[in-house]
Amino acid sequence: MTTRFSLPSLFSRFAGWVGAACLLLLAAPAFAEQRAGNIWGLAPCVTVHGEKIDSLFMIIFWLTATVFVLTQGTYIYFLIAYRNRPGHKAFYSHGSNKLEVIWTTAPTIVFLALAIYGNRLWEEIHRPAPANSLVIDVSSYQFGWEMRYPGVTGQLAPIDVRKISDTNHWGTDPSNPLTAQDVLSTELVVPVGRPVHLLLHARDVIHSFYVPEFRLYQDCVPGRTIGWVWFQATRTGNFQIACNQLCGTGHYNMKAPIRVVTEDEFQMWLKPRQEKNASAALPASSSPVATLTHP
Ligand SMILES: [Cu+2]
């Protein structure tokens, strides 16, 4: 006599639910990653490059989703249609060369197209920042961020990474009048609609500049100026820089606010700060950006 609710039958009844619960648990860290209130999809995107990255992401997502449903659907259909039944005998099939060629060629073409498109996008993102970009120097340290804006002259004081110390955070020359004019800030304030060129630095160990809403993630390396990062925000709002490279005991709290504001609001924020520092004598000639190495 067979028991109606034997252990294997119970297991097979609930296996699906157990599997789903395990999947949810596995996906929990990914959900925790989202900081913008949208736990099911991507964080909102607020940069021009980000929108292009998202479109590539969505193409790949729907391609893989379609292939997943088609292949798994076929697989399940075959499992049911060709299950072991009395009166049905297994037979040997060599397969179909025609089908083999089709399902090898089709993915090859798709992968090549994605690689070419992805490469073009990568190239576009890594293009040098436009000439009208606002240049902001960003310094990361254990455990925080500091920003440096050009003073009234529109020029940042030149830096020398070898001069970076506890008292000289940027490695600037104190005797250079531009140094006193630099506008320092603990928040990143940027105007919407204008290209912003970031010069990323690290004072001590490797940190990482990470803003999910900007689709931007770049390591900051001690001794180097990472000069390729630029973005253009598409809307105003408040965001956050989070360090995304485990850099020590305070890593979890290494963050800084970002404010994307209108051009007018930005000028109202920057101008008074620049004028406050402007009392320093103007230098005869100096070109700080030229002294920074762009890898
Ligand atoms: Cu860090």
mmCIF file of C-alpha atoms and ligand atoms in Angstrom, residues 207 243 245 247 251 254, ligand 1:
data_model
loop_
_atom_site.group_PDB
_atom_site.id
_atom_site.type_symbol
_atom_site.label_atom_id
_atom_site.label_comp_id
_atom_site.label_asym_id
_atom_site.label_seq_id
_atom_site.Cartn_x
_atom_site.Cartn_y
_atom_site.Cartn_z
ATOM 1 C CA HIS A 207 38.752 54.089 -3.610
ATOM 2 C CA CYS A 243 32.921 54.451 -2.331
ATOM 3 C CA GLN A 245 36.053 49.659 -3.232
ATOM 4 C CA CYS A 247 39.061 50.568 1.570
ATOM 5 C CA HIS A 251 34.368 52.129 4.035
ATOM 6 C CA MET A 254 32.414 56.736 2.839
HETATM 7 CU CU CU B 1 36.902 54.203 -0.052
#
